[in-house]
Tab-separated table of C-alpha atoms and ligand atoms in Angstrom:
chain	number	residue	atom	x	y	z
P	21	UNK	CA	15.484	32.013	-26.783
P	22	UNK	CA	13.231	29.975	-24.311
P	23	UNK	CA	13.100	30.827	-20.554
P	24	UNK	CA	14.790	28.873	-18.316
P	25	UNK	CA	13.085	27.492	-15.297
P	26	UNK	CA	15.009	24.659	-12.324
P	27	UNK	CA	12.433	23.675	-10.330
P	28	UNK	CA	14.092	22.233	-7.126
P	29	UNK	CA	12.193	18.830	-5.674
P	30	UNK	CA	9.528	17.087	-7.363
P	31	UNK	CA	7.047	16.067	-4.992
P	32	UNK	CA	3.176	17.563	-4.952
P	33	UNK	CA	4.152	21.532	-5.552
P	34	UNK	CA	6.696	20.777	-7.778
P	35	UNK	CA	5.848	18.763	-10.338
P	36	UNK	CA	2.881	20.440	-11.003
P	37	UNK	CA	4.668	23.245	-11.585
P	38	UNK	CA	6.879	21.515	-13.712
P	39	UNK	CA	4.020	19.645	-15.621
P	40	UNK	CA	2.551	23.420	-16.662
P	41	UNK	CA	5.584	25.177	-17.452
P	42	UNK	CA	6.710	22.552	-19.637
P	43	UNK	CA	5.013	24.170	-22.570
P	44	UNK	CA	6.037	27.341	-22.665
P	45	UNK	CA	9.751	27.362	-21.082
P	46	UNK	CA	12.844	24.905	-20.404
P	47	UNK	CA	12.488	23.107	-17.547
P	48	UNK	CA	14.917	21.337	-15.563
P	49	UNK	CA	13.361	19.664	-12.503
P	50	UNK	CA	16.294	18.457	-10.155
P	51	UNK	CA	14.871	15.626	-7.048
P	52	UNK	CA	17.191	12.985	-5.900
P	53	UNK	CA	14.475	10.297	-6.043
P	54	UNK	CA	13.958	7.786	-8.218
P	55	UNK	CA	10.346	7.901	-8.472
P	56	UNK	CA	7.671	10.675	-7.572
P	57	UNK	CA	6.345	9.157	-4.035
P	58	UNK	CA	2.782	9.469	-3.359
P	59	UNK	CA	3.411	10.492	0.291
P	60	UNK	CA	-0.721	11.296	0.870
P	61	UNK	CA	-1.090	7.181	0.595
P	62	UNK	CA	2.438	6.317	2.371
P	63	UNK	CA	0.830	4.721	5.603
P	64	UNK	CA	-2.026	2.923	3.263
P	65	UNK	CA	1.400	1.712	1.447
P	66	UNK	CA	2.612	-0.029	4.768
P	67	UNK	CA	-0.345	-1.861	6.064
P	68	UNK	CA	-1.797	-2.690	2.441
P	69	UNK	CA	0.457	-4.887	-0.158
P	70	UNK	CA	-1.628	-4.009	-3.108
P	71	UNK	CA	-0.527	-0.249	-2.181
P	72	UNK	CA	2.852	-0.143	-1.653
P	73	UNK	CA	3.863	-0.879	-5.473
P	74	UNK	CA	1.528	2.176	-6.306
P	75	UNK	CA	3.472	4.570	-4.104
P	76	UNK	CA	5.584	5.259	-7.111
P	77	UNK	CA	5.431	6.799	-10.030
P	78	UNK	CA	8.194	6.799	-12.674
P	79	UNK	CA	9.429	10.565	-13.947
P	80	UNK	CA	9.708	9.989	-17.074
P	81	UNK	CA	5.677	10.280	-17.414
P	82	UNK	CA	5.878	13.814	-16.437
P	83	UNK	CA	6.945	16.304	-19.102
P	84	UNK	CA	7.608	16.334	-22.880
P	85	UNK	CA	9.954	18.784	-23.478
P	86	UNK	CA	11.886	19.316	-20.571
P	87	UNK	CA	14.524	17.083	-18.363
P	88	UNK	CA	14.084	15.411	-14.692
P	89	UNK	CA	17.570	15.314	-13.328
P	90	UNK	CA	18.192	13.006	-10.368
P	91	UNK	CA	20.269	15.025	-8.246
P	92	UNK	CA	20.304	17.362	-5.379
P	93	UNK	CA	20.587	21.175	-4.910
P	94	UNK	CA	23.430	21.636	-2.127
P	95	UNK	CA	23.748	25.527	-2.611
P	96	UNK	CA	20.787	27.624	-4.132
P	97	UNK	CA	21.844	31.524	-3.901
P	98	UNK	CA	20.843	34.553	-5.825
P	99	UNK	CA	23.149	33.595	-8.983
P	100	UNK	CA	21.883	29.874	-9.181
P	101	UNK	CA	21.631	26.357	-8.038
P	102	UNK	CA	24.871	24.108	-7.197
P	103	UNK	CA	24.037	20.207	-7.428
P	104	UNK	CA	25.426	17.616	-5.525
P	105	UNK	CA	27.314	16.160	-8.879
P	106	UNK	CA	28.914	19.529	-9.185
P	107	UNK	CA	26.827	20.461	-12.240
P	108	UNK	CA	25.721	24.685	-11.629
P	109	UNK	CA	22.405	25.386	-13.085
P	110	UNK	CA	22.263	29.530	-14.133
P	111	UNK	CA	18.802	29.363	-15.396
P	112	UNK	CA	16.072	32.354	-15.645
P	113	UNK	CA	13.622	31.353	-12.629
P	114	UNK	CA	14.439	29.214	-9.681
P	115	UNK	CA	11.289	27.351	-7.857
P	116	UNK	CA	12.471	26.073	-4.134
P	117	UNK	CA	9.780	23.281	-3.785
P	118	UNK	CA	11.920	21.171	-1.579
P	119	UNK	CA	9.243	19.989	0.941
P	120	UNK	CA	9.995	18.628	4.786
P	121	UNK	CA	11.008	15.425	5.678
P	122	UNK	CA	9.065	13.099	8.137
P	123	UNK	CA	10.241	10.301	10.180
P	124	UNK	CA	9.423	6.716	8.394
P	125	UNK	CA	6.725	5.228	7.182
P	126	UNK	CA	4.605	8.673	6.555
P	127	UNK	CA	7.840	9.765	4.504
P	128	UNK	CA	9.901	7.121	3.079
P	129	UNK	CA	14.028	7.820	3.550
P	130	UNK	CA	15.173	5.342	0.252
P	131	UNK	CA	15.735	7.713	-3.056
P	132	UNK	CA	16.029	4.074	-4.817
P	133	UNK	CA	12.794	2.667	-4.704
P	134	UNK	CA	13.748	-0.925	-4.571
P	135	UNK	CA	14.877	-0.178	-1.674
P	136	UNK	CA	11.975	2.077	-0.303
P	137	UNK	CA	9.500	-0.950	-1.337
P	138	UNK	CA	12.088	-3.607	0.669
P	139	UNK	CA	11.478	-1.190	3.680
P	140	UNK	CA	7.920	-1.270	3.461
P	141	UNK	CA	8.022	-4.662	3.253
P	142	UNK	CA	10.144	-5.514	6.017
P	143	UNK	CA	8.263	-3.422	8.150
P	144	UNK	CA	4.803	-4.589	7.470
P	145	UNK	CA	6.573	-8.176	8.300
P	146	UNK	CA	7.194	-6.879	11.432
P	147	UNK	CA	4.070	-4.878	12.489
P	148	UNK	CA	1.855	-8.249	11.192
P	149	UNK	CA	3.355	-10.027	14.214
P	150	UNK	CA	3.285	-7.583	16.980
P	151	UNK	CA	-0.059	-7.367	19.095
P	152	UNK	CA	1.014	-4.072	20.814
P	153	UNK	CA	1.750	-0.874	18.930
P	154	UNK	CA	2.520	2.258	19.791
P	155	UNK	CA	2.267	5.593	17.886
P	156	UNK	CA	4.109	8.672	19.938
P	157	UNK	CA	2.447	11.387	18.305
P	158	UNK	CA	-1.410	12.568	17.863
P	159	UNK	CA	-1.348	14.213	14.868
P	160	UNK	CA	-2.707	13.409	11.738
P	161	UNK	CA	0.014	11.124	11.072
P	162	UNK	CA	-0.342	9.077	14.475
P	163	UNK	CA	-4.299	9.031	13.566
P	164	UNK	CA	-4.204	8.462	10.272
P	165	UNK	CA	-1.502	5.122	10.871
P	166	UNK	CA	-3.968	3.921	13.774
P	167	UNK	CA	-6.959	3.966	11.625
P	168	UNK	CA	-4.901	2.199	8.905
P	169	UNK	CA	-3.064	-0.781	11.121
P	170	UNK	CA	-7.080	-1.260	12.795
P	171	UNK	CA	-9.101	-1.307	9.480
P	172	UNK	CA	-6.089	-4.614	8.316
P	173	UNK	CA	-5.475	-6.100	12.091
P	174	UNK	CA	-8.397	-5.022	14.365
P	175	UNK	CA	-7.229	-7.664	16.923
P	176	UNK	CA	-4.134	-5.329	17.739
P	177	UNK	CA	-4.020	-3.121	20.420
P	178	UNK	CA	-2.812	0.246	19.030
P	179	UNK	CA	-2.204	2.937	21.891
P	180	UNK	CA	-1.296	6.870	20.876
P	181	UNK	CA	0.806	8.607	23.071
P	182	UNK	CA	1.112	12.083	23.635
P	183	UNK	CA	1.908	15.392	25.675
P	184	UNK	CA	-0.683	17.770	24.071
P	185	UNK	CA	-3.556	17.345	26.256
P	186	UNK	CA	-5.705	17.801	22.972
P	187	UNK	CA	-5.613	16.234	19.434
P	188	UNK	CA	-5.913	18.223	16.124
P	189	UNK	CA	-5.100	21.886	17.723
P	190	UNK	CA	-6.872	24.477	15.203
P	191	UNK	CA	-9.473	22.269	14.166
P	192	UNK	CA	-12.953	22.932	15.678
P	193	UNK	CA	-13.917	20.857	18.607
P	194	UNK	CA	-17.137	18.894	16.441
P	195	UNK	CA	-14.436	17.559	14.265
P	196	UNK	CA	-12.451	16.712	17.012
P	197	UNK	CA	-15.104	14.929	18.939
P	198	UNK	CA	-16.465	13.118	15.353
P	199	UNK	CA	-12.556	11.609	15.398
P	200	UNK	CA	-12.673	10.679	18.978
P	201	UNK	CA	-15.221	9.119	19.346
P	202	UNK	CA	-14.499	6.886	15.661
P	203	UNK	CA	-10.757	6.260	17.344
P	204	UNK	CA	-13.288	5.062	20.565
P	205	UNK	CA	-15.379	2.784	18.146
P	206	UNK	CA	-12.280	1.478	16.887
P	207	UNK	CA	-10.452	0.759	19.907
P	208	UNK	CA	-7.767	2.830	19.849
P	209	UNK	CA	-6.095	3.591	23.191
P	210	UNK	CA	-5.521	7.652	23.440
P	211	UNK	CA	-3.052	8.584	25.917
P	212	UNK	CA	-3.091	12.404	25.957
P	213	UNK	CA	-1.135	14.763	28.456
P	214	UNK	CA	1.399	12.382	29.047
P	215	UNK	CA	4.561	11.323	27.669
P	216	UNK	CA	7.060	8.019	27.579
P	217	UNK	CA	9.845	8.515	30.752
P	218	UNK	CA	11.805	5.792	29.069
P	219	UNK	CA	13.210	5.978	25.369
P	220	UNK	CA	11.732	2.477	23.358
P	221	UNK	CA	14.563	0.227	23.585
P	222	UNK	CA	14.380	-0.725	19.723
P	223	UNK	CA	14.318	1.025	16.409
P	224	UNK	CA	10.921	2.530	15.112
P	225	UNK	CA	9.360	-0.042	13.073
P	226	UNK	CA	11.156	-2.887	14.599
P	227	UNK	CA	9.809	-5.638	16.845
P	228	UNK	CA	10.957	-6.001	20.645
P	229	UNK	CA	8.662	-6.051	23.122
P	230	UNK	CA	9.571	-3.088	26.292
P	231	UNK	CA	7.258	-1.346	28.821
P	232	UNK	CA	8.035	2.454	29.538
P	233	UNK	CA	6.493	4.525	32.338
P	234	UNK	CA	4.124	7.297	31.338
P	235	UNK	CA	5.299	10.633	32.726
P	236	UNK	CA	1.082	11.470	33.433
P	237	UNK	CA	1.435	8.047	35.654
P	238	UNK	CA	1.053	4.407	35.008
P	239	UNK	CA	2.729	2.643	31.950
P	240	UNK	CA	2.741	1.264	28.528
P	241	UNK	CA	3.736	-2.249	26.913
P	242	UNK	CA	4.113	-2.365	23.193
P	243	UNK	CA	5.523	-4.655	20.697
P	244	UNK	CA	6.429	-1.850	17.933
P	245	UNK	CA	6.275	1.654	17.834
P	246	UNK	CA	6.677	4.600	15.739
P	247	UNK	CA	7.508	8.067	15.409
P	248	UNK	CA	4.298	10.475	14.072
P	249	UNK	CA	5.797	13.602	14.694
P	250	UNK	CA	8.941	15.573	13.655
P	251	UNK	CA	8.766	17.017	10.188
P	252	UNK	CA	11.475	19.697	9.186
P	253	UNK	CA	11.841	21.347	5.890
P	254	UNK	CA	14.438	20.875	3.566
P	255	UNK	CA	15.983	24.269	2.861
P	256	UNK	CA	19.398	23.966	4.504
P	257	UNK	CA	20.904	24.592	0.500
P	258	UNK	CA	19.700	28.449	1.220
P	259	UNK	CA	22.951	29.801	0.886
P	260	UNK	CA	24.278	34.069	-0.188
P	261	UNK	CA	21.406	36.455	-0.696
P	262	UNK	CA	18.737	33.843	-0.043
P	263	UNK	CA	19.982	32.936	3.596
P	264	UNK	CA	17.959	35.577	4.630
P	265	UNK	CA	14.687	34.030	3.770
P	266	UNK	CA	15.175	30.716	5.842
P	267	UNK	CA	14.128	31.344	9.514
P	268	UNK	CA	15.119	29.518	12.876
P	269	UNK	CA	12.627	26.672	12.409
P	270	UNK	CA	13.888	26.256	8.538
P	271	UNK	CA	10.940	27.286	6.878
P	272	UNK	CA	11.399	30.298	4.419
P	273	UNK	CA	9.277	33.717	4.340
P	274	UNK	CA	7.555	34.481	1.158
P	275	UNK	CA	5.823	37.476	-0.604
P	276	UNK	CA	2.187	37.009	-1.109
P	277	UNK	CA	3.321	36.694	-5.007
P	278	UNK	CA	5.352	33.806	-3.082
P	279	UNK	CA	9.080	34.791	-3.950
P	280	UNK	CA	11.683	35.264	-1.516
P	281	UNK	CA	11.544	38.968	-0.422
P	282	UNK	CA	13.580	40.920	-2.552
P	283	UNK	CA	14.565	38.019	-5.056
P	284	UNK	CA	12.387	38.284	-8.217
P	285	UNK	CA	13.508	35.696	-9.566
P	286	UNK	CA	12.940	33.051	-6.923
P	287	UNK	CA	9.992	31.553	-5.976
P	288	UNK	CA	9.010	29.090	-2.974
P	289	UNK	CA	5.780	26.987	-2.316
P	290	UNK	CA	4.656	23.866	-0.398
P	291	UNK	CA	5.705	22.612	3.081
P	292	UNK	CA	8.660	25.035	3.191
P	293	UNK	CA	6.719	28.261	3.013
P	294	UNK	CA	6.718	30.161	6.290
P	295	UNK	CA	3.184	31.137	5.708
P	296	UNK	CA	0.156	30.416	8.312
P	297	UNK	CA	-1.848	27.654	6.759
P	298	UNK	CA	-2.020	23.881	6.610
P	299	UNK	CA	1.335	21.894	4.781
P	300	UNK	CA	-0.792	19.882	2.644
P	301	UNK	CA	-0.500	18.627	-0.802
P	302	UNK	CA	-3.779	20.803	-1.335
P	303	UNK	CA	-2.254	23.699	-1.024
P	304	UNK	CA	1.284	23.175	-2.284
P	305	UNK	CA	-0.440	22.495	-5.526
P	306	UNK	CA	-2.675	25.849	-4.645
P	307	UNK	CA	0.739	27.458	-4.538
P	308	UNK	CA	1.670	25.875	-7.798
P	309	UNK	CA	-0.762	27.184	-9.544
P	310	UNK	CA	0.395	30.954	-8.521
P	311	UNK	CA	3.631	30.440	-9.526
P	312	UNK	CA	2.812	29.248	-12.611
P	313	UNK	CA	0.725	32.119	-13.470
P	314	UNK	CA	3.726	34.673	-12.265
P	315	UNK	CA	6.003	33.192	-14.149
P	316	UNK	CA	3.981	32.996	-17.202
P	317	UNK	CA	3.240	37.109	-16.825
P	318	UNK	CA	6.703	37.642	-15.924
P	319	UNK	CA	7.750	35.909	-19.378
P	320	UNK	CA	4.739	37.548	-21.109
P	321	UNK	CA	3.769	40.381	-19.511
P	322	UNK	CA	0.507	40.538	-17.285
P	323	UNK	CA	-0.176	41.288	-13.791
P	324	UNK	CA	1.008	38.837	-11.098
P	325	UNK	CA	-1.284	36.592	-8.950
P	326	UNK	CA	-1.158	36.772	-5.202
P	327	UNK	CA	-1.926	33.730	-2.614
P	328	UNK	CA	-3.923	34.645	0.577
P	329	UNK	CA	-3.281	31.407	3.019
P	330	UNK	CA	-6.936	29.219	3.505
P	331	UNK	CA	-8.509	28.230	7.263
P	332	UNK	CA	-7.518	24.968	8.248
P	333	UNK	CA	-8.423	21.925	6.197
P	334	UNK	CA	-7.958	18.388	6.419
P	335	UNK	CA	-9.468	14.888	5.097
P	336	UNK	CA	-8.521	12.488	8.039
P	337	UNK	CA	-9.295	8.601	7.009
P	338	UNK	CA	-9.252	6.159	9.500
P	339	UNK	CA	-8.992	3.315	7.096
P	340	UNK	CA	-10.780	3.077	3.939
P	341	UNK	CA	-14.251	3.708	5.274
P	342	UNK	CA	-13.583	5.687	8.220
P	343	UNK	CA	-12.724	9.073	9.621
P	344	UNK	CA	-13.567	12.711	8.569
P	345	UNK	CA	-12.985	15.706	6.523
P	346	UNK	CA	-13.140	19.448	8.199
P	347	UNK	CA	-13.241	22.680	6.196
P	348	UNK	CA	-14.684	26.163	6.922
P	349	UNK	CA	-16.871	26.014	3.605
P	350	UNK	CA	-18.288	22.723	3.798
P	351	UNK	CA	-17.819	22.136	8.258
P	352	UNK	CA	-17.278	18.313	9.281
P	353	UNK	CA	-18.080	15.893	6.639
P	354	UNK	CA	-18.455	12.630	7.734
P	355	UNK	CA	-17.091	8.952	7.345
P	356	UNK	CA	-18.412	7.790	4.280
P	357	UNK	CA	-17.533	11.389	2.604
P	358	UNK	CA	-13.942	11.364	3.815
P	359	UNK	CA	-13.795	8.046	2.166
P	360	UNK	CA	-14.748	9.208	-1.291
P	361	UNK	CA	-12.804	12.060	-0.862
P	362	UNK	CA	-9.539	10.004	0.337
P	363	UNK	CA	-9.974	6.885	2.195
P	364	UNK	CA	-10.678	4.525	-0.681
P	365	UNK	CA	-8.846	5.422	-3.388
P	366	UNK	CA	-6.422	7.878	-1.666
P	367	UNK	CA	-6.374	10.691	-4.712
P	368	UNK	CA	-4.231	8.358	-6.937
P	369	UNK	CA	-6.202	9.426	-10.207
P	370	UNK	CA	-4.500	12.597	-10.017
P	371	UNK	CA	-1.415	11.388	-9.608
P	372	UNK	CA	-1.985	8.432	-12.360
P	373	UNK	CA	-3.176	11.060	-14.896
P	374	UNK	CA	-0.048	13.419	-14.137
P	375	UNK	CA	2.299	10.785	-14.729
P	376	UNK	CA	0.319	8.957	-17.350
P	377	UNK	CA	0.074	5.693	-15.975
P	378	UNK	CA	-2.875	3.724	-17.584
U	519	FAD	C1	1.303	10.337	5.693
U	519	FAD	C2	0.932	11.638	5.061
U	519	FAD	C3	-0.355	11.846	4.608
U	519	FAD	C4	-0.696	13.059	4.018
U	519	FAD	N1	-1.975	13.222	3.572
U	519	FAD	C5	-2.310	14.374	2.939
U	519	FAD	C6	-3.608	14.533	2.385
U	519	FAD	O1	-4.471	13.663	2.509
U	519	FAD	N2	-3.888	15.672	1.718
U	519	FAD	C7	-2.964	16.663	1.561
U	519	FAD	O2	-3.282	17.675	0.919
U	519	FAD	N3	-1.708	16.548	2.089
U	519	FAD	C8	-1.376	15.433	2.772
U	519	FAD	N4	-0.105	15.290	3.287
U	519	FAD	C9	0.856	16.427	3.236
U	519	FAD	C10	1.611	16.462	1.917
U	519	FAD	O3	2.245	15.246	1.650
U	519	FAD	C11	2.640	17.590	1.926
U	519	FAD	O4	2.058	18.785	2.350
U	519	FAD	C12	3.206	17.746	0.531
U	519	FAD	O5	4.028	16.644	0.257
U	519	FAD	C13	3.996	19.051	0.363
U	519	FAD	O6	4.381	19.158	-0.973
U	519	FAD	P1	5.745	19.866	-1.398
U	519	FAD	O7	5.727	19.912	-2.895
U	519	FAD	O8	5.925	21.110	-0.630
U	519	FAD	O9	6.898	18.895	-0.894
U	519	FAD	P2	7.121	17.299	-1.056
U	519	FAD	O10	5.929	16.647	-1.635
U	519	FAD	O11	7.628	16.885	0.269
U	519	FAD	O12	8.267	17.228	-2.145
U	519	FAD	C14	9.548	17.727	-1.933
U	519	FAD	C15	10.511	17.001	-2.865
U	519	FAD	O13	11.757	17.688	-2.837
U	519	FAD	C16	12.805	16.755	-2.856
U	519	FAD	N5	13.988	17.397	-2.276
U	519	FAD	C17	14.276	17.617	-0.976
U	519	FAD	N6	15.457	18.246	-0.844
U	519	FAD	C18	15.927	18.441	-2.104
U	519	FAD	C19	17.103	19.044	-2.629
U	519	FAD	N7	18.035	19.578	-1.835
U	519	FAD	N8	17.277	19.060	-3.979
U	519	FAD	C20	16.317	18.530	-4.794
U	519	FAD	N9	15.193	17.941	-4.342
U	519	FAD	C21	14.991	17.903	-3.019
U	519	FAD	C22	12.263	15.588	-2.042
U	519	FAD	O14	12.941	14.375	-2.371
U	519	FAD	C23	10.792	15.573	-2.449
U	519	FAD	O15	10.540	14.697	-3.526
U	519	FAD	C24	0.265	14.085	3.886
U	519	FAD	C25	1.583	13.881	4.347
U	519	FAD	C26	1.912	12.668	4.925
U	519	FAD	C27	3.330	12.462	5.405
C-alpha cells in the first residue's frame, strides 16, 4: 500500500512538494484555483500585456501519478481534511501550504482565470489613462508596482504613501539608500511618516480623480490608487487539535522539522509559518524541500531534516532593468544583477519547466 499525502494549496511551497512526492506516494493536491498563478510576476502581469497570459499555468502539467483537485479545505484537524464539496480526505500526511492573501493586483482574487485575466485587463485600461497614481503602502509591493507602472508610463506621476517613517525595515540602510535614490532617478514621489486623513473615494484600481489631506500636512491628488499592504494567511480551516497551532495574527507555529507541535503527521511551510524570516517564494520552496525529505524518512526510515530560518533577502526590480537585490552572503547587488536575477524574465523558467510548458 502507497502512502497517502493531501497537500493543501498549490502555490510556490506546495506544488513543489507535490511535484517530488509524486513518485514515491499518492498525492492529492487540493487548491481552489484554476491555474497555478505566478504571483512573483503579478504586478509585471498588470502593466505588461505580453505578461498577463503567462501568469498562469495549467495543473495538469504538474504530476504523473497523482490528482489536483479543485476544491477547498474548510476544516483540517488531527483526523483529516474536510473540503468545501463535502468530500473528507483521511490520508497518511497532511501538508498546510495554504499561503496569505494580498489585496489586488500583487494577488489576484478570481479562482477562474478568465476572469482573473478580464481583471487585469480592465485594470490596466484604467491605470493607462490616469496621470496620478497612488500606492498606500512602501513595501516591496508599493515599490515593486511603482517601478513597474514608471518603466511602461514614465510620464505618470506615481506618489507612495506611507506612515513608517522608513522603507524596507530589516534591510540594511546601503540597500535602502541604493532603492531610494533609483525611486529618486525615477521620479517617484515618497511620502513617508504620513498617512491619507480621507479614505479614496473610489475602488482600488478604479479611475476617479479625489484629493485627500496627508495626516504629516499638506495633500495628495491622484487619479487611481492601490492597496500595497495587508497580507493575511489563510489558515482559518485550523480546526480540533490543530487550533492550537494558529496564533492571533493567523500564522501557525512550527517545529524546526516544520510540523505542527505535537502533530506528526502534519506539516506546514510557506507564508503561513510563524517562523522569523522573509515570506518569499524562496523560502517556501526552501521549506519544501524539508518536508519532502521528512516525509520521505518517515515512509522509509532515516533521520529527519531540520530548517533554521535565513537573514533577510530580497530581489527588488524596479522595472525590467532596475532596482536591487540584498542578501547577507552576497550584500547589495545592483540594477543590472537584480535584473538577471528577476527583473527581465521574472523566474518564469522555473515555473515553465515545473509545469512543462514548452
Ligand atoms: C507581487 C509579489 C511579488 C513577489 N515577489 C517575490 C519574489 O521575487 N521572490 C520571492 O521569493 N517571493 C516573492 N513573493 C512572495 C511569494 O509570492 C510568497 O512568499 C509565496 O507565494 C508563498 O508561497 P506559499 O506556497 O506559502 O503560498 P502561495 O504561493 O500563496 O500559495 C497558497 C495557495 O493555497 C491556496 N489556498 C488558500 N486557501 C486554501 C484552502 N483553504 N484550501 C486549498 N487551497 C487553498 C491558494 O489559492 C494558493 O494557490 C512575491 C509576492 C507578491 C505578492
Amino acid at each position: 500500500m502507497t502512502t497517502t499525502v493531501a497537500v493543501i494549496g498549490g502555490g510556490y511551497g506546495g506544488t513543489t512538494v507535490a511535484k517530488e512526492l509524486d513518485s514515491f506516494a499518492d498525492v492529492v493536491l487540493v487548491e481552489p484555483r484554476e491555474d497555478f498563478v505566478h504571483h512573483v510576476a503579478a504586478l509585471r502581469g498588470l502593466v505588461d500585456p505580453e505578461w498577463t497570459d503567462r501568469l498562469f499555468y495549467p495543473y495538469s502539467g504538474l504530476l504523473e501519478r497523482g490528482r489536483v483537485l479543485r476544491d477547498r479545505a474548510v476544516s483540517v484537524d488531527q483526523g483529516g481534511v474536510t473540503l468545501a464539496s463535502g468530500e473528507r480526505l483521511v490520508p497518511d500526511f497532511v501538508v498546510l501550504a495554504t499561503g496569505s492573501a494580498y489585496p489586488f493586483p500583487a494577488k489576484i482574487d478570481f479562482h477562474d482565470s478568465a476572469s482573473a485575466k478580464a481583471k487585469i485587463r480592465a485594470t490596466r485600461e484604467e491605470l493607462a489613462g490616469a496621470e496620478k497614481v497612488l500606492l498606500l503602502g512602501a513595501g516591496p509591493v508599493g515599490l515593486e508596482l511603482a517601478g513597474e507602472i514608471k518603466a511602461v508610463w514614465p510620464e505618470k506621476t506615481v506618489t507612495i504613501v506611507d506612515p513608517a517613517t522608513e522603507i524596507l525595515a530589516g534591510f540594511p540602510d546601503e540597500f535602502r539608500a541604493e532603492i531610494r535614490r533609483q525611486l529618486d532617478d525615477l521620479g517617484i514621489e515618497l511620502l513617508l511618516g504620513t498617512s491619507l486623513t480621507e479614505a479614496p473615494v473610489s475602488e482600488p484600481g478604479q479611475a476617479k480623480t479625489f484629493t485627500s489631506g496627508l495626516s504629516g500636512g499638506g495633500e495628495v491628488t491622484a487619479d487611481l490608487w492601490f492597496q500595497c499592504y495587508g497580507g493575511a494567511p489563510h489558515t482559518a480551516y485550523l480546526d480540533g487539535e490543530l487550533a492550537a497551532a494558529r496564533q492571533a495574527n493567523g500564522q501557525v507555529e512550527v517545529t524546526s522539522e516544520l510540523r505542527l507541535p505535537g502533530q506528526p503527521r502534519v506539516f506546514a511551510l510557506g507564508d503561513i509559518t510563524a517562523l522569523p524570516e522573509g515570506k518569499l517564494a524562496k523560502v517556501a520552496g526552501d521549506h519544501a524541500e524539508v518536508v519532502v525529505a521528512n516525509i520521505r524518512a518517515l515512509i522509509e526510515g532515516g533521520e529527519l531534516r531540520t530548517h533554521t530560518p535565513g537573514g533577510p533577502m530580497i530581489s527588488l526590480p524596479l522595472g525590467p532593468s532596475g532596482g536591487a537585490t540584498y542578501a547577507e552572503e552576497v550584500g547589495v547587488l545592483d540594477a543590472a544583477t537584480t535584473s538577471e536575477i528577476k527583473g527581465a524574465h521574472m523566474m518564469a523558467s522555473r515555473y515553465d519547466e515545473l509545469f512543462n510548458v514548452a
